[in-house]
């Protein structure tokens, strides 16, 4: 009986030892599985749009500047992130006062003379204050102005398409200033706020007044004029252009 007990105990010890060893052996495997899973996930995760710069099928793409433009550069210039601008084209999203998407996609086109001045303004704000321009709206094609009017047929808020907006001439821009971390400066109201607080002369705090002054004085210095009711809206005065119906390509 004692021998039987001893044998049983021995077997028990061997079994416990074996199971501990198994646990020890499986630990690294589990870690390896997790690592493998993480790696697979990292490589299979969708790339962010702004990280996709070139066609993956072409290992040696031409430098951007020599690529064929899909617009007429003699009458249009595009302002992009590459020029240091932050883009938040609101009418290409539902985050605008109509709560509807007006543009098929968000791009910022301006007439070439206005675009050049905006690049100068961007560089100046950056050099003086470490600030950048954030763009809400630029050229608004005739068909998109019509869409806006169809949704909000009220001349208090939208320029009737037949009359034409400076945006549809490619000369107006809606913009604000962001700091080096991308945070918008306090301008007293949000973009497209309709009310006296959005007016240029409204008696806001000193900080708001200073922020608006930085924007206004820099824009005016480079040939842009403001309007009384919208702190974010500026139009280039240096050259006139007709209303346009051209719509940019979304590809
Ligand atoms: Zn505007």
Coordinates of N, CA, C and O in Angstrom, one line a residue, residues 44-215:
X44 N -1.8 45.0 -43.0 CA -3.1 45.0 -43.8 C -4.0 46.1 -43.5 O -5.0 46.3 -44.1
X45 N -3.6 47.0 -42.5 CA -4.5 48.2 -42.2 C -4.5 49.1 -43.4 O -3.5 49.3 -44.0
X46 N -5.7 49.7 -43.6 CA -5.8 50.6 -44.8 C -4.9 51.8 -44.6 O -4.8 52.4 -43.4
X47 N -4.2 52.3 -45.6 CA -3.3 53.4 -45.5 C -4.1 54.7 -45.4 O -5.2 54.8 -46.0
X48 N -3.7 55.7 -44.7 CA -4.4 56.9 -44.6 C -4.2 57.6 -46.0 O -3.1 57.5 -46.6
X49 N -5.2 58.3 -46.4 CA -5.2 58.9 -47.7 C -4.0 59.8 -47.9 O -3.3 59.8 -49.0
X50 N -3.6 60.6 -46.9 CA -2.5 61.5 -47.1 C -1.1 60.9 -47.1 O -0.1 61.5 -47.3
X51 N -1.1 59.5 -46.8 CA 0.2 58.9 -46.9 C 0.4 58.3 -48.3 O 1.4 57.8 -48.6
X52 N -0.8 58.2 -49.1 CA -0.7 57.7 -50.4 C -0.2 58.8 -51.3 O -1.0 59.7 -51.6
X53 N 1.0 58.7 -51.8 CA 1.5 59.8 -52.6 C 1.6 59.4 -54.1 O 1.5 60.2 -55.0
X54 N 1.9 58.2 -54.3 CA 2.1 57.7 -55.7 C 1.3 56.5 -56.0 O 0.9 55.8 -55.1
X55 N 1.2 56.3 -57.3 CA 0.5 55.0 -57.7 C 1.4 53.9 -57.4 O 2.6 53.8 -57.8
X56 N 0.9 52.9 -56.5 CA 1.8 51.8 -56.1 C 2.3 50.9 -57.3 O 3.2 50.2 -57.2
X57 N 1.5 51.0 -58.4 CA 1.9 50.1 -59.5 C 3.1 50.7 -60.3 O 3.7 50.0 -61.1
X58 N 3.4 51.9 -60.0 CA 4.6 52.6 -60.6 C 5.7 52.8 -59.6 O 5.6 53.7 -58.8
X59 N 6.7 52.0 -59.7 CA 7.8 52.2 -58.6 C 8.7 53.4 -58.8 O 9.3 53.9 -57.9
X60 N 8.6 54.0 -60.0 CA 9.4 55.2 -60.3 C 8.6 56.3 -60.9 O 8.8 56.7 -62.0
X61 N 7.7 56.8 -60.0 CA 6.8 57.9 -60.6 C 7.6 59.1 -60.9 O 8.6 59.4 -60.3
X62 N 7.1 59.9 -61.9 CA 7.7 61.2 -62.2 C 7.6 62.1 -61.0 O 6.6 62.0 -60.3
X63 N 8.5 63.0 -60.8 CA 8.3 64.0 -59.8 C 7.0 64.8 -60.0 O 6.6 65.0 -61.2
X64 N 6.3 65.1 -58.9 CA 5.0 65.8 -59.0 C 4.9 66.9 -60.0 O 3.9 67.0 -60.7
X65 N 5.9 67.8 -60.0 CA 5.9 69.0 -60.8 C 5.8 68.7 -62.3 O 5.3 69.6 -63.0
X66 N 6.3 67.6 -62.7 CA 6.3 67.3 -64.2 C 5.0 66.5 -64.6 O 4.8 66.2 -65.7
X67 N 4.2 66.1 -63.6 CA 3.0 65.4 -63.9 C 2.0 66.3 -64.7 O 2.0 67.5 -64.4
X68 N 1.3 65.7 -65.6 CA 0.3 66.5 -66.4 C -0.8 66.9 -65.5 O -1.4 66.1 -64.8
X69 N -1.1 68.2 -65.5 CA -2.2 68.8 -64.6 C -3.5 68.5 -65.3 O -3.6 68.6 -66.6
X70 N -4.5 68.2 -64.5 CA -5.8 68.0 -65.2 C -6.7 69.3 -65.1 O -7.9 69.2 -65.0
X71 N -6.0 70.4 -65.1 CA -6.8 71.7 -65.2 C -5.9 72.7 -66.0 O -4.7 72.4 -66.1
X72 N -6.5 73.8 -66.4 CA -5.8 74.8 -67.2 C -5.0 75.7 -66.2 O -5.7 76.6 -65.6
X73 N -3.7 75.5 -66.1 CA -2.9 76.3 -65.2 C -2.8 77.8 -65.6 O -2.3 78.6 -64.8
X74 N -3.2 78.1 -66.8 CA -3.2 79.6 -67.1 C -4.3 80.3 -66.5 O -4.2 81.6 -66.4
X75 N -5.4 79.6 -66.1 CA -6.5 80.3 -65.5 C -6.8 79.9 -64.0 O -7.6 80.5 -63.3
X76 N -6.2 78.8 -63.6 CA -6.4 78.2 -62.3 C -5.1 77.8 -61.6 O -4.2 77.3 -62.3
X77 N -5.1 78.0 -60.3 CA -4.0 77.4 -59.5 C -4.6 76.7 -58.3 O -5.6 77.2 -57.7
X78 N -4.0 75.6 -58.0 CA -4.5 74.8 -56.8 C -3.7 75.1 -55.6 O -2.4 75.0 -55.7
X79 N -4.3 75.3 -54.5 CA -3.6 75.5 -53.2 C -3.8 74.2 -52.4 O -4.9 73.7 -52.2
X80 N -2.6 73.6 -52.0 CA -2.7 72.3 -51.3 C -1.9 72.3 -50.0 O -1.3 73.3 -49.7
X81 N -1.9 71.2 -49.4 CA -1.1 71.0 -48.1 C 0.3 71.2 -48.4 O 1.1 71.6 -47.5
X82 N 0.8 70.8 -49.6 CA 2.2 70.9 -50.0 C 2.7 72.4 -49.9 O 3.8 72.7 -49.7
X83 N 1.7 73.3 -50.0 CA 2.1 74.7 -49.9 C 2.0 75.2 -48.5 O 2.1 76.4 -48.2
X84 N 1.7 74.3 -47.6 CA 1.6 74.7 -46.1 C 0.2 75.0 -45.6 O 0.0 75.3 -44.5
X85 N -0.8 75.0 -46.5 CA -2.1 75.3 -46.1 C -2.8 74.1 -45.4 O -2.6 73.0 -45.8
X86 N -3.7 74.4 -44.5 CA -4.5 73.4 -43.9 C -5.9 73.5 -44.7 O -6.4 74.6 -44.9
X87 N -6.4 72.4 -45.1 CA -7.6 72.5 -45.9 C -8.8 71.8 -45.2 O -8.7 70.7 -44.7
X88 N -9.9 72.5 -45.1 CA -11.1 72.0 -44.5 C -12.3 72.5 -45.3 O -13.0 73.5 -44.9
X89 N -12.4 72.0 -46.5 CA -13.4 72.5 -47.5 C -14.8 72.0 -47.0 O -15.2 70.9 -47.3
X90 N -15.4 72.9 -46.3 CA -16.7 72.5 -45.6 C -17.8 72.1 -46.5 O -18.6 71.2 -46.1
X91 N -17.9 72.7 -47.7 CA -19.0 72.3 -48.6 C -18.8 71.0 -49.2 O -19.7 70.5 -49.9
X92 N -17.7 70.3 -49.0 CA -17.5 69.0 -49.5 C -17.8 68.0 -48.4 O -17.6 66.8 -48.5
X93 N -18.3 68.5 -47.2 CA -18.7 67.7 -46.1 C -20.1 68.1 -45.7 O -20.7 69.1 -46.3
X94 N -20.7 67.5 -44.7 CA -22.0 67.9 -44.2 C -21.8 68.9 -43.0 O -22.8 69.4 -42.5
X95 N -20.6 69.2 -42.7 CA -20.3 70.1 -41.6 C -20.3 71.6 -42.2 O -19.3 72.2 -42.2
X96 N -21.4 72.0 -42.6 CA -21.6 73.4 -43.0 C -23.1 73.8 -42.7 O -23.9 72.9 -42.3
X97 N -23.4 75.0 -42.9 CA -24.7 75.5 -42.4 C -25.9 74.9 -43.1 O -27.0 74.9 -42.5
X98 N -25.7 74.3 -44.3 CA -26.8 73.6 -44.9 C -27.0 72.1 -44.4 O -28.0 71.5 -44.7
X99 N -26.0 71.6 -43.7 CA -25.9 70.2 -43.3 C -26.0 69.2 -44.4 O -26.3 68.1 -44.3
X100 N -25.7 69.7 -45.6 CA -25.7 68.8 -46.8 C -24.3 69.0 -47.5 O -23.7 70.1 -47.5
X101 N -23.9 67.9 -48.2 CA -22.7 68.0 -49.0 C -23.0 68.6 -50.3 O -23.8 68.1 -51.1
X102 N -22.3 69.7 -50.6 CA -22.6 70.5 -51.9 C -21.5 70.1 -52.9 O -21.9 69.9 -54.1
X103 N -20.3 70.0 -52.6 CA -19.2 69.7 -53.5 C -19.0 68.1 -53.6 O -19.0 67.5 -52.6
X104 N -18.7 67.7 -54.8 CA -18.4 66.2 -54.9 C -17.1 65.8 -54.2 O -17.0 64.7 -53.7
X105 N -16.2 66.8 -54.1 CA -14.9 66.6 -53.4 C -14.3 68.0 -53.1 O -14.7 68.9 -53.8
X106 N -13.5 68.0 -52.1 CA -13.0 69.3 -51.6 C -11.6 69.6 -52.2 O -10.6 68.9 -51.9
X107 N -11.6 70.7 -53.0 CA -10.3 71.2 -53.5 C -10.3 72.7 -53.4 O -11.4 73.3 -53.4
X108 N -9.1 73.3 -53.4 CA -9.0 74.8 -53.4 C -8.4 75.3 -54.6 O -7.1 75.2 -54.8
X109 N -9.2 75.8 -55.5 CA -8.7 76.5 -56.7 C -8.9 78.0 -56.6 O -10.0 78.4 -56.1
X110 N -7.9 78.7 -57.1 CA -8.1 80.2 -57.1 C -7.5 80.7 -58.4 O -6.8 79.9 -59.1
X111 N -7.8 81.9 -58.8 CA -7.1 82.5 -60.0 C -5.6 82.6 -59.7 O -5.3 82.9 -58.5
X112 N -4.8 82.4 -60.7 CA -3.3 82.4 -60.4 C -2.8 83.5 -59.6 O -2.0 83.3 -58.6
X113 N -3.2 84.8 -59.9 CA -2.7 85.9 -59.2 C -3.1 85.9 -57.7 O -2.3 86.2 -56.8
X114 N -4.3 85.5 -57.4 CA -4.8 85.4 -56.0 C -4.1 84.3 -55.3 O -3.7 84.5 -54.1
X115 N -3.9 83.2 -56.0 CA -3.2 82.0 -55.4 C -1.7 82.4 -55.0 O -1.3 82.0 -53.9
X116 N -1.1 83.1 -55.9 CA 0.3 83.5 -55.6 C 0.4 84.4 -54.3 O 1.2 84.2 -53.5
X117 N -0.6 85.3 -54.2 CA -0.6 86.2 -53.0 C -0.9 85.4 -51.8 O -0.3 85.7 -50.7
X118 N -1.8 84.4 -51.9 CA -2.1 83.6 -50.7 C -0.9 82.8 -50.2 O -0.7 82.6 -49.0
X119 N 0.0 82.4 -51.2 CA 1.2 81.7 -50.8 C 2.1 82.6 -50.1 O 2.8 82.2 -49.1
X120 N 2.2 83.9 -50.5 CA 3.0 84.9 -49.9 C 2.5 85.1 -48.4 O 3.2 85.2 -47.5
X121 N 1.1 85.2 -48.3 CA 0.5 85.5 -47.0 C 0.8 84.3 -46.1 O 1.2 84.5 -44.9
X122 N 0.7 83.1 -46.6 CA 0.9 81.9 -45.8 C 2.4 81.9 -45.3 O 2.6 81.7 -44.1
X123 N 3.3 82.2 -46.2 CA 4.7 82.3 -45.8 C 5.0 83.4 -44.8 O 5.8 83.2 -43.8
X124 N 4.3 84.5 -44.9 CA 4.5 85.6 -44.0 C 4.0 85.3 -42.6 O 4.7 85.5 -41.6
X125 N 2.8 84.7 -42.5 CA 2.2 84.4 -41.2 C 3.1 83.3 -40.5 O 3.2 83.3 -39.3
X126 N 3.6 82.4 -41.3 CA 4.4 81.4 -40.8 C 5.7 81.9 -40.2 O 6.2 81.5 -39.1
X127 N 6.3 82.8 -41.0 CA 7.6 83.3 -40.6 C 7.5 84.3 -39.4 O 8.3 84.2 -38.4
X128 N 6.5 85.1 -39.4 CA 6.3 86.1 -38.3 C 5.8 85.4 -37.0 O 6.2 85.8 -35.9
X129 N 4.8 84.5 -37.1 CA 4.1 84.0 -35.9 C 4.1 82.5 -35.7 O 3.7 82.0 -34.7
X130 N 4.6 81.8 -36.8 CA 4.5 80.3 -36.7 C 3.1 79.8 -37.0 O 2.8 78.7 -36.8
X131 N 2.3 80.7 -37.6 CA 0.9 80.4 -38.0 C 0.8 79.9 -39.4 O 1.7 80.0 -40.2
X132 N -0.4 79.3 -39.7 CA -0.7 78.9 -41.0 C -2.1 79.2 -41.4 O -2.9 79.5 -40.5
X133 N -2.4 79.2 -42.7 CA -3.8 79.5 -43.1 C -4.6 78.2 -43.1 O -4.0 77.2 -43.6
X134 N -5.8 78.3 -42.7 CA -6.7 77.1 -42.8 C -7.8 77.6 -43.7 O -8.5 78.6 -43.5
X135 N -8.1 76.8 -44.8 CA -9.0 77.2 -45.8 C -10.3 76.5 -45.7 O -10.4 75.3 -45.6
X136 N -11.4 77.3 -45.7 CA -12.8 76.7 -45.7 C -13.4 76.6 -47.1 O -14.3 75.7 -47.3
X137 N -13.1 77.6 -47.9 CA -13.8 77.6 -49.3 C -12.9 78.5 -50.2 O -12.4 79.5 -49.7
X138 N -12.9 78.1 -51.5 CA -12.2 78.9 -52.5 C -13.1 79.1 -53.6 O -14.2 79.6 -53.5
X139 N -12.6 78.8 -54.8 CA -13.4 78.9 -56.0 C -14.6 78.0 -55.9 O -14.5 76.8 -55.5
X140 N -15.8 78.6 -56.1 CA -17.0 77.8 -56.1 C -17.6 77.7 -57.5 O -18.2 78.7 -57.9
X141 N -17.5 76.6 -58.2 CA -18.0 76.5 -59.6 C -19.5 76.8 -59.7 O -20.3 76.6 -58.7
X142 N -19.9 77.4 -60.8 CA -21.3 77.8 -61.0 C -22.3 76.7 -60.7 O -23.3 77.0 -59.9
X143 N -22.1 75.5 -61.1 CA -23.0 74.4 -60.8 C -23.1 74.1 -59.3 O -24.2 73.8 -58.8
X144 N -22.0 74.3 -58.6 CA -22.1 74.1 -57.1 C -22.8 75.3 -56.4 O -23.5 75.1 -55.4
X145 N -22.7 76.5 -57.0 CA -23.4 77.7 -56.5 C -24.9 77.4 -56.7 O -25.7 77.8 -55.8
X146 N -25.2 76.8 -57.8 CA -26.6 76.5 -58.1 C -27.2 75.5 -57.0 O -28.3 75.6 -56.5
X147 N -26.4 74.5 -56.7 CA -26.8 73.5 -55.7 C -27.0 74.1 -54.4 O -28.0 73.8 -53.7
X148 N -26.1 75.1 -54.0 CA -26.3 75.8 -52.8 C -27.6 76.6 -52.7 O -28.3 76.6 -51.8
X149 N -27.8 77.3 -53.9 CA -29.0 78.1 -54.0 C -30.3 77.2 -54.0 O -31.3 77.6 -53.4
X150 N -30.2 76.1 -54.6 CA -31.4 75.2 -54.6 C -31.8 74.7 -53.2 O -32.9 74.5 -52.9
X151 N -30.7 74.6 -52.3 CA -31.0 74.2 -50.9 C -31.4 75.4 -50.1 O -32.3 75.3 -49.2
X152 N -30.7 76.5 -50.3 CA -31.0 77.7 -49.5 C -31.3 78.9 -50.4 O -30.4 79.7 -50.7
X153 N -32.5 79.0 -51.0 CA -32.8 80.0 -51.9 C -33.1 81.3 -51.2 O -34.2 81.9 -51.3
X154 N -32.2 81.8 -50.4 CA -32.3 83.0 -49.6 C -31.1 83.9 -49.8 O -30.0 83.6 -49.4
X155 N -31.3 85.1 -50.5 CA -30.2 86.0 -50.8 C -29.5 86.5 -49.5 O -28.4 87.1 -49.6
X156 N -30.1 86.4 -48.3 CA -29.4 86.8 -47.1 C -28.3 85.9 -46.8 O -27.3 86.3 -46.1
X157 N -28.3 84.7 -47.3 CA -27.3 83.7 -46.9 C -26.5 83.2 -48.1 O -25.3 82.8 -48.0
X158 N -27.1 83.2 -49.3 CA -26.4 82.6 -50.5 C -26.6 83.6 -51.6 O -27.7 84.1 -51.8
X159 N -25.5 83.9 -52.4 CA -25.7 84.7 -53.6 C -26.4 84.0 -54.7 O -26.0 82.9 -55.0
X160 N -27.5 84.6 -55.2 CA -28.2 83.9 -56.3 C -27.2 83.6 -57.5 O -26.4 84.5 -57.8
X161 N -27.3 82.4 -58.1 CA -26.3 82.1 -59.1 C -26.3 83.1 -60.3 O -25.2 83.3 -60.8
X162 N -27.4 83.7 -60.7 CA -27.4 84.6 -61.8 C -26.6 85.9 -61.5 O -26.0 86.5 -62.3
X163 N -26.6 86.2 -60.2 CA -25.8 87.4 -59.8 C -24.4 87.1 -59.7 O -23.5 87.9 -60.1
X164 N -24.1 85.9 -59.2 CA -22.7 85.4 -59.1 C -22.0 85.9 -57.9 O -22.1 87.1 -57.5
X165 N -21.2 85.0 -57.3 CA -20.4 85.4 -56.1 C -19.0 85.5 -56.5 O -18.5 85.0 -57.5
X166 N -18.2 86.3 -55.7 CA -16.8 86.4 -55.9 C -16.1 85.0 -55.9 O -15.1 84.8 -56.5
X167 N -16.7 84.1 -55.1 CA -16.2 82.7 -55.1 C -16.3 82.1 -56.4 O -15.4 81.3 -56.8
X168 N -17.4 82.4 -57.2 CA -17.6 81.8 -58.5 C -16.7 82.4 -59.6 O -16.7 81.9 -60.7
X169 N -16.0 83.5 -59.2 CA -15.0 84.1 -60.1 C -13.6 83.6 -59.8 O -12.7 83.9 -60.4
X170 N -13.5 82.8 -58.7 CA -12.2 82.3 -58.3 C -11.3 83.3 -57.6 O -10.1 83.2 -57.5
X171 N -12.0 84.4 -57.1 CA -11.2 85.4 -56.4 C -11.5 85.5 -54.9 O -10.8 86.2 -54.2
X172 N -12.5 84.8 -54.4 CA -12.8 84.9 -53.0 C -12.4 83.6 -52.2 O -12.4 82.6 -52.8
X173 N -12.0 83.9 -51.0 CA -11.5 82.7 -50.2 C -12.1 82.9 -48.8 O -12.2 84.0 -48.3
X174 N -12.5 81.8 -48.1 CA -12.9 81.8 -46.7 C -11.8 81.1 -46.0 O -11.5 80.0 -46.3
X175 N -11.3 81.8 -44.9 CA -10.2 81.2 -44.3 C -10.1 81.7 -42.8 O -10.7 82.7 -42.4
X176 N -9.2 81.0 -42.1 CA -8.9 81.4 -40.7 C -7.4 81.1 -40.5 O -6.7 80.8 -41.4
X177 N -6.9 81.3 -39.3 CA -5.5 81.1 -39.0 C -5.4 80.0 -37.9 O -6.2 79.9 -37.0
X178 N -4.4 79.1 -38.1 CA -4.2 78.0 -37.1 C -2.8 78.2 -36.6 O -1.9 78.7 -37.2
X179 N -2.6 77.8 -35.3 CA -1.2 77.9 -34.7 C -0.4 76.7 -35.2 O -0.9 75.9 -36.0
X180 N 0.8 76.6 -34.6 CA 1.7 75.5 -35.1 C 1.2 74.1 -34.9 O 1.7 73.2 -35.5
X181 N 0.3 74.0 -33.9 CA -0.3 72.7 -33.6 C -1.6 72.4 -34.4 O -2.3 71.4 -34.2
X182 N -1.9 73.3 -35.3 CA -3.1 73.2 -36.1 C -4.4 73.6 -35.4 O -5.5 73.4 -36.0
X183 N -4.3 74.3 -34.2 CA -5.5 74.8 -33.5 C -5.9 76.1 -34.1 O -5.1 77.0 -34.2
X184 N -7.2 76.2 -34.4 CA -7.7 77.5 -34.9 C -7.6 78.6 -33.8 O -7.9 78.4 -32.7
X185 N -7.2 79.8 -34.3 CA -7.2 80.9 -33.3 C -8.6 81.3 -33.1 O -9.5 81.1 -33.9
X186 N -8.9 81.8 -31.9 CA -10.2 82.3 -31.5 C -10.6 83.5 -32.3 O -10.0 84.6 -32.1
X187 N -11.6 83.4 -33.2 CA -12.0 84.5 -34.0 C -13.4 85.0 -33.6 O -14.0 85.8 -34.3
X188 N -13.9 84.5 -32.4 CA -15.1 85.0 -31.9 C -16.3 84.2 -32.3 O -17.2 84.0 -31.5
X189 N -16.3 83.7 -33.5 CA -17.4 82.8 -34.0 C -16.8 81.7 -34.9 O -15.6 81.9 -35.3
X190 N -17.6 80.7 -35.2 CA -17.1 79.7 -36.1 C -17.3 80.3 -37.6 O -18.0 81.3 -37.7
X191 N -16.8 79.6 -38.5 CA -17.0 79.9 -39.9 C -18.5 79.7 -40.3 O -19.1 78.8 -39.7
X192 N -19.0 80.6 -41.1 CA -20.4 80.6 -41.5 C -21.4 80.7 -40.4 O -22.5 80.2 -40.4
X193 N -21.0 81.5 -39.3 CA -21.9 81.9 -38.3 C -22.6 83.1 -38.8 O -22.0 84.1 -39.1
X194 N -23.9 83.1 -38.8 CA -24.7 84.2 -39.3 C -25.2 85.0 -38.1 O -26.1 84.6 -37.4
X195 N -24.6 86.2 -37.8 CA -25.1 87.0 -36.7 C -24.1 88.1 -36.5 O -23.0 88.1 -37.1
X196 N -24.4 89.1 -35.7 CA -23.6 90.3 -35.5 C -22.2 89.9 -35.0 O -21.2 90.6 -35.3
X197 N -22.1 88.8 -34.2 CA -20.7 88.4 -33.7 C -19.7 88.1 -34.8 O -18.5 88.2 -34.5
X198 N -20.2 87.8 -36.0 CA -19.3 87.5 -37.1 C -18.9 88.7 -37.8 O -18.0 88.7 -38.6
X199 N -19.5 89.9 -37.5 CA -19.2 91.1 -38.2 C -17.8 91.6 -37.8 O -17.4 91.4 -36.7
X200 N -17.2 92.3 -38.8 CA -15.8 92.7 -38.6 C -15.7 93.7 -37.3 O -14.7 93.6 -36.6
X201 N -16.7 94.5 -37.2 CA -16.5 95.6 -36.1 C -17.1 95.2 -34.7 O -17.1 96.0 -33.8
X202 N -17.5 93.9 -34.6 CA -18.1 93.5 -33.3 C -17.1 93.6 -32.2 O -15.9 93.3 -32.3
X203 N -17.6 94.0 -31.0 CA -16.7 94.3 -29.9 C -16.4 93.0 -29.1 O -16.9 92.7 -28.0
X204 N -15.5 92.2 -29.6 CA -15.0 91.0 -29.0 C -13.9 91.3 -28.0 O -13.5 92.4 -27.8
X205 N -13.4 90.2 -27.4 CA -12.3 90.3 -26.4 C -11.0 90.8 -27.2 O -11.0 90.7 -28.4
X206 N -10.0 91.3 -26.4 CA -8.8 91.8 -27.0 C -8.1 90.7 -27.9 O -7.6 91.0 -28.9
X207 N -8.2 89.5 -27.3 CA -7.5 88.4 -28.1 C -8.1 88.1 -29.4 O -7.4 88.0 -30.4
X208 N -9.5 88.1 -29.4 CA -10.2 87.9 -30.7 C -9.9 89.1 -31.7 O -9.6 88.8 -32.8
X209 N -9.9 90.3 -31.1 CA -9.7 91.4 -32.0 C -8.3 91.3 -32.6 O -8.0 91.7 -33.7
X210 N -7.3 90.9 -31.8 CA -5.9 90.8 -32.2 C -5.8 89.7 -33.3 O -5.2 89.9 -34.4
X211 N -6.5 88.6 -33.1 CA -6.4 87.5 -34.1 C -7.0 88.0 -35.5 O -6.5 87.7 -36.5
X212 N -8.2 88.6 -35.4 CA -8.8 89.1 -36.6 C -7.9 90.2 -37.3 O -7.9 90.3 -38.5
X213 N -7.3 91.0 -36.4 CA -6.4 92.1 -37.0 C -5.2 91.4 -37.7 O -4.9 91.9 -38.8
X214 N -4.7 90.4 -37.2 CA -3.5 89.7 -37.9 C -4.0 89.3 -39.2 O -3.3 89.5 -40.2
X215 N -5.2 88.6 -39.3 CA -5.7 88.1 -40.6 C -6.0 89.3 -41.5 O -5.5 89.3 -42.7

